[in-house]
Short mmCIF file of C-alpha atoms in Angstrom, two decimals:
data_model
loop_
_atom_site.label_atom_id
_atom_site.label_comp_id
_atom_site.label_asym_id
_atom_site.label_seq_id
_atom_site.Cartn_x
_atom_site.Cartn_y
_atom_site.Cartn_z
CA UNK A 1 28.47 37.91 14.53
CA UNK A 2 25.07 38.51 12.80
CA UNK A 3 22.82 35.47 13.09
CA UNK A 4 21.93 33.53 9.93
CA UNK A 5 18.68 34.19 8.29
CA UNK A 6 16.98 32.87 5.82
CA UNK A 7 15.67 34.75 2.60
CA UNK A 8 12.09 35.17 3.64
CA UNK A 9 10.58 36.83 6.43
CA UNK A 10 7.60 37.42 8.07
CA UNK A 11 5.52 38.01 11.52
CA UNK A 12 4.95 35.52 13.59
CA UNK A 13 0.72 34.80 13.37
CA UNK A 14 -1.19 33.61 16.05
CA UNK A 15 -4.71 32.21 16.02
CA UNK A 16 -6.85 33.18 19.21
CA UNK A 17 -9.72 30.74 18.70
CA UNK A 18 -10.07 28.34 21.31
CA UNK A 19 -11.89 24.92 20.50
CA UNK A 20 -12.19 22.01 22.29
CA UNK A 21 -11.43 18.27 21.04
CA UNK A 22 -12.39 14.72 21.95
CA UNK A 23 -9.61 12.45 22.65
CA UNK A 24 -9.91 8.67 22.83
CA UNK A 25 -9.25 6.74 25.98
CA UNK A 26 -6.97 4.88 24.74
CA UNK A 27 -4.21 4.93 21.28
CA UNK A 28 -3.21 1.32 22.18
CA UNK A 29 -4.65 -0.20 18.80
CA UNK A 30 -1.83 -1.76 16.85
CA UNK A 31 -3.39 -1.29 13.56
CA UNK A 32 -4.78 -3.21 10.59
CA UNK A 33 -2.56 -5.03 8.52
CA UNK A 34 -3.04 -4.47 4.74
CA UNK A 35 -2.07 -7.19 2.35
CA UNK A 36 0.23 -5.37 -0.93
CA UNK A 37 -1.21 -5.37 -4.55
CA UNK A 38 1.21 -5.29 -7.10
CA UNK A 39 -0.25 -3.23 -10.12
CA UNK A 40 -0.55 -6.18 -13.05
CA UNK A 41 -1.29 -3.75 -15.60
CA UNK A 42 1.73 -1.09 -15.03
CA UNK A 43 3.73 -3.02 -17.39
CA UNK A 44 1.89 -1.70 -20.70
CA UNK A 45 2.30 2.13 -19.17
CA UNK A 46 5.98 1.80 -18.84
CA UNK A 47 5.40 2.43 -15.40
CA UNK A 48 8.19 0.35 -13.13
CA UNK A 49 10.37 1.05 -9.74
CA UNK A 50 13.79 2.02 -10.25
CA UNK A 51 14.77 -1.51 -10.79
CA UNK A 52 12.21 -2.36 -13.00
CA UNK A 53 9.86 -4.63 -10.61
CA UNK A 54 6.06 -3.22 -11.01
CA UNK A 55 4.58 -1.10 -8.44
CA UNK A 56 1.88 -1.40 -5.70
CA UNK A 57 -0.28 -0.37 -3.23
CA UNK A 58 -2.18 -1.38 0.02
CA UNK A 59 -5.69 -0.98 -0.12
CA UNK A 60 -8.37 -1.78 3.06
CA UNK A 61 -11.89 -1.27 1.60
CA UNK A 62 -14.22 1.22 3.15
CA UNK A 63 -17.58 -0.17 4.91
CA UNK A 64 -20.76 1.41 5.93
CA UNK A 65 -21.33 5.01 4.74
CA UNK A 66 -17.77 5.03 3.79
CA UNK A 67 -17.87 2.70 1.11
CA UNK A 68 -17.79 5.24 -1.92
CA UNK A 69 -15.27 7.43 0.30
CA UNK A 70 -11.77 7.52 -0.87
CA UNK A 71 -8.39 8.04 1.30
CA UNK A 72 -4.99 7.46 -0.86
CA UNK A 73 -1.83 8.05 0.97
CA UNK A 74 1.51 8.84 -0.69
CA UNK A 75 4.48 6.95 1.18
CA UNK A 76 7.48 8.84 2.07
CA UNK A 77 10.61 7.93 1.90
CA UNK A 78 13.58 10.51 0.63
CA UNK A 79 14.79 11.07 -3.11
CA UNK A 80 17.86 10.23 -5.22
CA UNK A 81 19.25 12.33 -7.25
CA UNK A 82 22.31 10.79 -9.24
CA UNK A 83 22.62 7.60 -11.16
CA UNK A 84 24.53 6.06 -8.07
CA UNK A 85 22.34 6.84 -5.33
CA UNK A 86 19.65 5.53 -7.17
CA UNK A 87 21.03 2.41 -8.07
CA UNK A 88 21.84 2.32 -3.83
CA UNK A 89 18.28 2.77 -3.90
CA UNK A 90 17.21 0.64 -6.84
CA UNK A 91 18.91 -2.27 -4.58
CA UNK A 92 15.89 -2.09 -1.26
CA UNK A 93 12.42 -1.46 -1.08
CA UNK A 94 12.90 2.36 -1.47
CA UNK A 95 12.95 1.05 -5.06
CA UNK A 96 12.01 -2.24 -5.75
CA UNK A 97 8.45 -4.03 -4.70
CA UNK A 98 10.90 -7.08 -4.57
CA UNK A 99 12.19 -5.76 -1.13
CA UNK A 100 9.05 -4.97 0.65
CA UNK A 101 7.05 -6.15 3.00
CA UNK A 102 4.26 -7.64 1.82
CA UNK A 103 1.98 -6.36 4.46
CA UNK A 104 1.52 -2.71 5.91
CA UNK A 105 0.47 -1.75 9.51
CA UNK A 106 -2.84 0.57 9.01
CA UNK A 107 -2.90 3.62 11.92
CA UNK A 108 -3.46 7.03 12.25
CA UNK A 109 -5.53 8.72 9.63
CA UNK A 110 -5.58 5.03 8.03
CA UNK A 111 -6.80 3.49 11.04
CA UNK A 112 -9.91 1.74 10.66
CA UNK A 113 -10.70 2.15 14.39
CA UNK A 114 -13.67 5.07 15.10
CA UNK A 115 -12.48 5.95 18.58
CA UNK A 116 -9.10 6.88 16.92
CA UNK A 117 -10.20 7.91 13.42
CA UNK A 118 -13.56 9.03 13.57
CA UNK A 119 -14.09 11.08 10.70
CA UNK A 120 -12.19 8.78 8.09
CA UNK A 121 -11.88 4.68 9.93
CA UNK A 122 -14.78 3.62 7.29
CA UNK A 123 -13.12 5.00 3.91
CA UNK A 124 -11.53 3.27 1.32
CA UNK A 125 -8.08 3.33 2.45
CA UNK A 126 -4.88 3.23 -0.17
CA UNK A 127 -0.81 3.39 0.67
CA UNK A 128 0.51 3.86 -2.25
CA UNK A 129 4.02 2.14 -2.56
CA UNK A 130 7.50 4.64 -3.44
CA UNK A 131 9.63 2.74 -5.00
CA UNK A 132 11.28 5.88 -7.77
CA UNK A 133 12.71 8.19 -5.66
CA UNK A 134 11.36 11.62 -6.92
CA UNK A 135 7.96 11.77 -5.08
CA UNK A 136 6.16 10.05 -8.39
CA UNK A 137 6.87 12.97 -10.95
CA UNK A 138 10.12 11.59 -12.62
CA UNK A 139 9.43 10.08 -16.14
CA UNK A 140 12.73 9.14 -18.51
CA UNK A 141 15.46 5.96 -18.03
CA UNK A 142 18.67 5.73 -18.26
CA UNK A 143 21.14 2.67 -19.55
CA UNK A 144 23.31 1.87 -16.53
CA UNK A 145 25.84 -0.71 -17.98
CA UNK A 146 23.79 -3.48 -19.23
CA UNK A 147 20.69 -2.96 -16.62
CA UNK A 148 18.38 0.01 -17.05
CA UNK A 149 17.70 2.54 -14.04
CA UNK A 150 13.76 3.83 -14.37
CA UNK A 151 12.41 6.99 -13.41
CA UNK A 152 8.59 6.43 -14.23
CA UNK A 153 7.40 8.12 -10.78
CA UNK A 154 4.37 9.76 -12.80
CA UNK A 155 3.52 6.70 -14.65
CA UNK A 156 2.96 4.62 -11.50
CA UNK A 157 0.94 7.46 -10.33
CA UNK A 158 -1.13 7.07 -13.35
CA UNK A 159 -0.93 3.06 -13.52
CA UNK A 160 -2.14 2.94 -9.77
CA UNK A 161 -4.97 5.27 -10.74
CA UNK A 162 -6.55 3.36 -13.64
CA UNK A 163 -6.16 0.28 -11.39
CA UNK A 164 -8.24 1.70 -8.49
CA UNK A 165 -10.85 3.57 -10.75
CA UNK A 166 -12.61 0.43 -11.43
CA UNK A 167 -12.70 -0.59 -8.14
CA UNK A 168 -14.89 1.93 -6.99
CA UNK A 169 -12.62 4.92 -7.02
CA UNK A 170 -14.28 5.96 -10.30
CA UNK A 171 -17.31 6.78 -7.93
CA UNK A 172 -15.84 8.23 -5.32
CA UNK A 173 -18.55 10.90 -3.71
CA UNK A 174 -15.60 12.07 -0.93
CA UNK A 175 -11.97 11.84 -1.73
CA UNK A 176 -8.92 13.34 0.14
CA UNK A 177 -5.51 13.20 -1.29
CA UNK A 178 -2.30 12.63 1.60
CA UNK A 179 1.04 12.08 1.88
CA UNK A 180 3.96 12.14 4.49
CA UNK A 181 7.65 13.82 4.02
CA UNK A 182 8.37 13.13 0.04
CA UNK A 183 5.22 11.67 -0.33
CA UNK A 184 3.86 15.21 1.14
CA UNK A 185 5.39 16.52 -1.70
CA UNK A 186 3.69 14.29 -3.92
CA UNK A 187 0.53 15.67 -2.99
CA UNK A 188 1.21 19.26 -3.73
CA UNK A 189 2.16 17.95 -7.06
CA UNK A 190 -0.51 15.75 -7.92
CA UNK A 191 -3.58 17.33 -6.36
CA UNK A 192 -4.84 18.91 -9.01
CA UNK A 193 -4.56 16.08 -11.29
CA UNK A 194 -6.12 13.75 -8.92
CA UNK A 195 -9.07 15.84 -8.86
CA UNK A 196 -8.89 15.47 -12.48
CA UNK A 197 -9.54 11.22 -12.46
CA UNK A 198 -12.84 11.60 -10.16
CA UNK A 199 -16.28 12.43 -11.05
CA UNK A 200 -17.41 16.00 -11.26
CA UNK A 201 -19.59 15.60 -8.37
CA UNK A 202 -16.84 13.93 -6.14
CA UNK A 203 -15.36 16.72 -2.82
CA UNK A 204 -12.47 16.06 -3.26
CA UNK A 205 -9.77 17.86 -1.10
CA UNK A 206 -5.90 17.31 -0.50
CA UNK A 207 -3.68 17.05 2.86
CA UNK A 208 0.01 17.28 2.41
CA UNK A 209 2.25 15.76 5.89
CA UNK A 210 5.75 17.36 6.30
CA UNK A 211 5.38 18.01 2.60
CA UNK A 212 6.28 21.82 2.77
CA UNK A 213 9.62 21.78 2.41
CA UNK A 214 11.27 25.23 2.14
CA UNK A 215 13.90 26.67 -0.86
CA UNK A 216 16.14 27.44 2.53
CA UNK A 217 19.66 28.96 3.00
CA UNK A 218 21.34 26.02 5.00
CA UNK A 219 23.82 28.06 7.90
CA UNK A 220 26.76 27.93 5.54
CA UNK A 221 24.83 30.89 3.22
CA UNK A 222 24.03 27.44 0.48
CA UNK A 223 21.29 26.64 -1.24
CA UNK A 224 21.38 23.03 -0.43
CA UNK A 225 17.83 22.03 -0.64
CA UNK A 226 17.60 23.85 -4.26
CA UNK A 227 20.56 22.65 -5.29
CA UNK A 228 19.50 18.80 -4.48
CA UNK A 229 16.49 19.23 -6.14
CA UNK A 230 17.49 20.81 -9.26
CA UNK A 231 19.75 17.71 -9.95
CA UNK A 232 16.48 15.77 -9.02
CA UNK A 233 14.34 17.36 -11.43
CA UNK A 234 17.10 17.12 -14.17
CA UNK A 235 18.13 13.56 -13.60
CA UNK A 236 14.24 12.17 -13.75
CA UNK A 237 13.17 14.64 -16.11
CA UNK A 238 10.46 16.10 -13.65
CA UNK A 239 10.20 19.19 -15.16
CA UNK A 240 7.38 18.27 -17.78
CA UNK A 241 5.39 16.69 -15.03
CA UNK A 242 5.59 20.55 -13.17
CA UNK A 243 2.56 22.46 -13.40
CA UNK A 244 3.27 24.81 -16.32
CA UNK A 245 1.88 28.07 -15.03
CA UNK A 246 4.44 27.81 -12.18
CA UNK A 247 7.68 26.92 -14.92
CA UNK A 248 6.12 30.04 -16.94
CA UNK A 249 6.49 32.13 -13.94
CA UNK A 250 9.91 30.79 -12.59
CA UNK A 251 11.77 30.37 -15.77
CA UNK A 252 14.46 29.61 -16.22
CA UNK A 253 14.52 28.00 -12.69
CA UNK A 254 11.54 25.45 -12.98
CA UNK A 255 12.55 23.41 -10.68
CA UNK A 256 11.51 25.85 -8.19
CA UNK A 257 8.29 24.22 -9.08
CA UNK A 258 9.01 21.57 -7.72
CA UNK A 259 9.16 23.38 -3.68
CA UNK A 260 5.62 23.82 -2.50
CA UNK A 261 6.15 27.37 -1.68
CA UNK A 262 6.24 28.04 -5.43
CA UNK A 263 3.75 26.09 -6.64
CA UNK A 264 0.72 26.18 -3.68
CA UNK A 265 -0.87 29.18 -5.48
CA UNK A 266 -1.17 27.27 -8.61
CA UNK A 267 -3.10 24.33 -7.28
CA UNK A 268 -6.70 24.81 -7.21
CA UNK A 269 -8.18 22.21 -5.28
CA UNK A 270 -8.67 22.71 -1.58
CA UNK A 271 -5.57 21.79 0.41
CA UNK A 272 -4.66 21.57 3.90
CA UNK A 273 -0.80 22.05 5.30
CA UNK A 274 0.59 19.99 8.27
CA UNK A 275 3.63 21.41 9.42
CA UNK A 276 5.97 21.44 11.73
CA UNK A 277 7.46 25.14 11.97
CA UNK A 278 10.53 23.32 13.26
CA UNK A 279 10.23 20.52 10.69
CA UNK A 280 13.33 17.53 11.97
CA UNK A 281 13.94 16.66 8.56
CA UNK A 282 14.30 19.95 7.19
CA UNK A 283 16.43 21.10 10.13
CA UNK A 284 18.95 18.36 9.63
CA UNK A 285 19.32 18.41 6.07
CA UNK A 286 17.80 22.23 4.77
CA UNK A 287 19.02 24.38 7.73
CA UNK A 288 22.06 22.49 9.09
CA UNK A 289 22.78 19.62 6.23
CA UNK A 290 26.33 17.92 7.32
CA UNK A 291 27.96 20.18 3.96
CA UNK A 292 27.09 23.13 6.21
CA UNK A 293 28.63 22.47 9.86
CA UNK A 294 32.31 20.50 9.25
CA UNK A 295 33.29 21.25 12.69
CA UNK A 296 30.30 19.67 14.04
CA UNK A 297 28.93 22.59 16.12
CA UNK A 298 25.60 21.90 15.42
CA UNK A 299 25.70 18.06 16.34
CA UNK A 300 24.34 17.94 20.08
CA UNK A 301 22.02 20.31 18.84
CA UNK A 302 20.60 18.54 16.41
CA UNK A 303 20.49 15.51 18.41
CA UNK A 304 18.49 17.43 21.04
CA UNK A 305 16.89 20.20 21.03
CA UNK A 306 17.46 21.13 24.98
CA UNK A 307 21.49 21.43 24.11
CA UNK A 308 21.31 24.26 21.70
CA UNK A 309 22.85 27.34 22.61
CA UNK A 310 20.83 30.67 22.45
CA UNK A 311 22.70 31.90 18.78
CA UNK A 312 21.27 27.88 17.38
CA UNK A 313 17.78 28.58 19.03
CA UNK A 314 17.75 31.78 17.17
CA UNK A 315 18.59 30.73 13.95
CA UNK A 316 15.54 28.10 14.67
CA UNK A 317 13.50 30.70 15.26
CA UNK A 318 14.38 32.47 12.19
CA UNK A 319 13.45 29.52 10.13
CA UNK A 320 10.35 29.15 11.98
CA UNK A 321 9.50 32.75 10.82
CA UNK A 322 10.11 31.91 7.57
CA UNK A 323 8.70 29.16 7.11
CA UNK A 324 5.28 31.02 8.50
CA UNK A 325 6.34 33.76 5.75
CA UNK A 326 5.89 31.56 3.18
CA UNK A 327 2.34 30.70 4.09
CA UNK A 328 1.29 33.96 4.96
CA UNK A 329 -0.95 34.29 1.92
CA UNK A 330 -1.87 30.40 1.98
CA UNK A 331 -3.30 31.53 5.67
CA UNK A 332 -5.00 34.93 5.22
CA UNK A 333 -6.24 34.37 1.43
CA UNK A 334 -7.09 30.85 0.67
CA UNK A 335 -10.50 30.86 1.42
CA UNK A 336 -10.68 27.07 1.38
CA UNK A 337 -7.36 25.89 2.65
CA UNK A 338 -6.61 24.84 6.14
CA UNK A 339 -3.94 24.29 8.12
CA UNK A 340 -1.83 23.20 11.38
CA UNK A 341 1.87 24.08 11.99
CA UNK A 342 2.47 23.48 15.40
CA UNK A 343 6.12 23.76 17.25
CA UNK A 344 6.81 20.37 17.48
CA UNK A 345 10.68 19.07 16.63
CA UNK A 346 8.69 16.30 14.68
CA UNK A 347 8.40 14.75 10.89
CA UNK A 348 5.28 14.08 9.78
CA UNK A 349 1.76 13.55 12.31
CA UNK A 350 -1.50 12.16 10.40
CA UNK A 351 0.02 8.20 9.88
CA UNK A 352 1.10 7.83 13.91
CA UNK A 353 -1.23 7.20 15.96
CA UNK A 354 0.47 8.75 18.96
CA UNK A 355 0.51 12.29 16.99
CA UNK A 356 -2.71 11.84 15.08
CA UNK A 357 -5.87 11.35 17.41
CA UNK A 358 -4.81 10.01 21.31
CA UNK A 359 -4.49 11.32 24.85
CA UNK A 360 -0.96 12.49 24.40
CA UNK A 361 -1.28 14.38 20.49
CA UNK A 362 -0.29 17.65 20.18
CA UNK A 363 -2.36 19.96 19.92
CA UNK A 364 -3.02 23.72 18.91
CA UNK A 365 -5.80 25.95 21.23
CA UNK A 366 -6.92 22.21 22.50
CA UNK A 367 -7.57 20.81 19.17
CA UNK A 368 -5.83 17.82 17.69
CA UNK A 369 -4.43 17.22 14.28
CA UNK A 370 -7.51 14.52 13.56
CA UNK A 371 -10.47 17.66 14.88
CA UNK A 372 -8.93 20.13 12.75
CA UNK A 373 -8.46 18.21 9.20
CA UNK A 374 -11.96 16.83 10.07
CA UNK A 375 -13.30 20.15 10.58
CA UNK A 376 -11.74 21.46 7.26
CA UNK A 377 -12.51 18.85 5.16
CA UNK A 378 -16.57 18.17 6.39
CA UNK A 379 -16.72 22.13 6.58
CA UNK A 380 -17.36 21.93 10.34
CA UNK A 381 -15.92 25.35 10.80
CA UNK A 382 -14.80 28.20 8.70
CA UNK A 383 -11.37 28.65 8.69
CA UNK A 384 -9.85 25.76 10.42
CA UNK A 385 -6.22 27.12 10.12
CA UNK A 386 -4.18 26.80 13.47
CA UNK A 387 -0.61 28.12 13.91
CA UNK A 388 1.05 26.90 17.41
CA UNK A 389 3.02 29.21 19.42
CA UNK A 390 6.95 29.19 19.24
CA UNK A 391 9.35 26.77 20.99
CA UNK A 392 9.80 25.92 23.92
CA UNK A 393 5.89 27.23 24.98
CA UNK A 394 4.04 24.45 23.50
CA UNK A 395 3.80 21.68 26.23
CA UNK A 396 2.06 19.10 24.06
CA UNK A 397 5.00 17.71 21.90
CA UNK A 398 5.16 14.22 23.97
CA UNK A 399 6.55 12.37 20.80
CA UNK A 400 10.01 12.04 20.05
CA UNK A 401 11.68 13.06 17.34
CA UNK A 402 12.24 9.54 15.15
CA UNK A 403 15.92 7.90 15.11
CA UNK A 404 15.90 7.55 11.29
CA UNK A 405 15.60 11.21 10.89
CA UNK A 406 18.53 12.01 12.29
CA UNK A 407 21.00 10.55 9.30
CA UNK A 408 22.57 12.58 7.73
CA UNK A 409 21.46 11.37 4.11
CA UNK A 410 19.13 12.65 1.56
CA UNK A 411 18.76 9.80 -0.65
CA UNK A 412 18.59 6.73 2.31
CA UNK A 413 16.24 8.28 4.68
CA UNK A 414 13.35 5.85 5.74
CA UNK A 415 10.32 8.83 6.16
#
């Protein structure tokens, strides 16, 4: 029986540059905790959760010769894609501000700590709060009984914007754009638009976190992924918010658009790609969704990587190939891009500490995650692109792969 493959293909690439990177002693810093700003004047933008509550952000001003530096972080957290998954949703903080915690823990990349953040711990740091369930690009309503369900993902975008502007983000001389899982996503699809806000003068760059999620054919020969997100982009009437050269060129499928592989050669601002090649989230519900194995063949695999049997490892490696296929000309062409997939069975490095900058990170020819965005973004070396070798060779995945990402939903998962 021929193994499954999916649609794109490509040679594996491997970067022979060594470089060396400084690691801090110690990653036992439990973070800064970040008091939540509800956005006062979203209201007169039409821009609400799915339940209607207004939205918010975190924000932990920058100090020093950081102060007119700007980091804003999309939160992950899944999608919805039909009225009653969303009104599941509408009901917790994956869509209400009413359900959240008033407070969020500051690490990683958003660490204000220069032994484990060095090249960002003095910016102005921003979490922006998910609360719409279509990565912030949705923008219609809908009547559910005698309540109303609201997809305004763009205009909280927007309304969080013109609330930070005058607080010093209008001045910004260094801004970088990020995002983990769906709020990865986000970033691909507002990048160019954020550049758009900030002065002329500002460098302004873009970093998307387990954001490249792939248009793959799940092990049953389905579409899943493309199928869920063509609902998506119907339901929350996305498809206006798409950048239109990309709906031009996939018409009449835009919401192809709406997978990074289609759109990254559309975006013009310089943008960096952390990846897993093995992506956890994308194996569980792209590759081998619950639709696609019935019998359960796949479930010890999933659950650990260790148990699957050589035909499962090879179907990984397949989608590892792909998945390096569909950034071949991201890696040889962009000529300010950079990027680090590495072979960890992992969901999304820059906001954990553990993965991000400490003795235990992973790492790709002895650099970490935090060295190699630094080096793109500050233009400490040309090129700073990095693609690990293939499972089971690299020995610095330490982290485990999070419990949450192992449901089995779409629309619930906490990323």
């Amino acid at each position: 029986m021929k193994t499954p493959r999916l649609y794109l293909t490509a040679a594996m690439v491997l970067l022979v540059c060594v470089a060396s990177s400084l690691l801090p002693l110690v990653s036992s810093d439990p973070g800064r905790r970040v008091s939540m700003t509800l956005v006062r004047g979203a209201a007169a933008l039409g821009a609400f959760c799915l339940d209607g509550s207004l939205p918010a952000y975190h924000l932990d001003r920058g100090f020093g010769a950081g102060s007119n530096n700007w980091l804003l972080q999309f939160e992950g957290g899944g999608w919805c894609n039909d009225i009653a998954s969303c009104v599941d949703r509408s009901k917790t903080r994956r869509g209400s501000t009413r359900f959240m915690s008033k407070t969020a823990v500051f690490t990683g990349i958003l660490s204000n700590n220069a032994s484990l953040n060095p090249d960002f711990y003095n910016w102005n740091k921003v979490r922006l709060r998910y609360c719409d369930g279509a990565s912030f690009a949705g923008d219609t309503q809908f009547r559910n009984g005698t309540s109303m369900l609201y997809f305004r993902g763009q205009r909280i975008w927007k309304a969080i914007i013109l609330d930070l502007l005058p607080k010093g983000l209008g001045k910004a001389r260094k801004a970088l754009l990020t995002g983990c899982s769906a709020g990865g996503l986000s970033t691909f699809l507002h990048c160019d638009n954020f550049k758009n806000y900030l002065p002329k003068t500002a460098n302004v760059k873009c970093m998307s976190d387990a954001g490249f999620f792939l248009d793959a054919i799940d092990v049953a020969a389905n579409r899943t992924m493309r199928s869920f997100y063509t609902k998506l982009v119907s339901l929350q009437g996305i498809q206006k918010n798409l950048d239109s050269n990309c709906t031009r060129v996939f018409y009449p499928e835009p919401s192809l658009c709406f997978f990074p592989q289609y759109a990254l050669r559309f975006i013009r601002t310089p943008m960096f790609i952390l990846n897993s090649a093995y992506d956890v989230f994308q194996f569980h519900h792209g590759l081998v969704p619950s639709s696609a194995d019935l019998t359960g063949r796949w479930k010890r695999c999933k659950l650990n990587v260790t148990a699957c049997n050589p035909h499962q490892l090879d179907v990984l490696q397949g989608f590892r190939t792909d998945m390096l296929g569909a950034l071949m000309n991201f890696f040889r062409n962009s000529t300010r891009g950079g990027m680090f997939i590495n072979s960890c069975f992992d969901h999304c490095q820059s906001a954990l500490q553990e993965t991000w900058l400490s003795p235990t990170s992973p790492r790709i020819h002895n650099k970490t995650i935090a060295r190699t965005v630094g080096d793109w973004y500050f233009g400490r070396r040309n090129g700073a692109k990095e693609i690990g070798c293939p499972y089971p060779c690299d020995k610095t995945c330490h982290n485990l792969i999070p419990a949450s990402v192992t449901s089995d939903s779409l629309v619930n998962l906490d990323i």
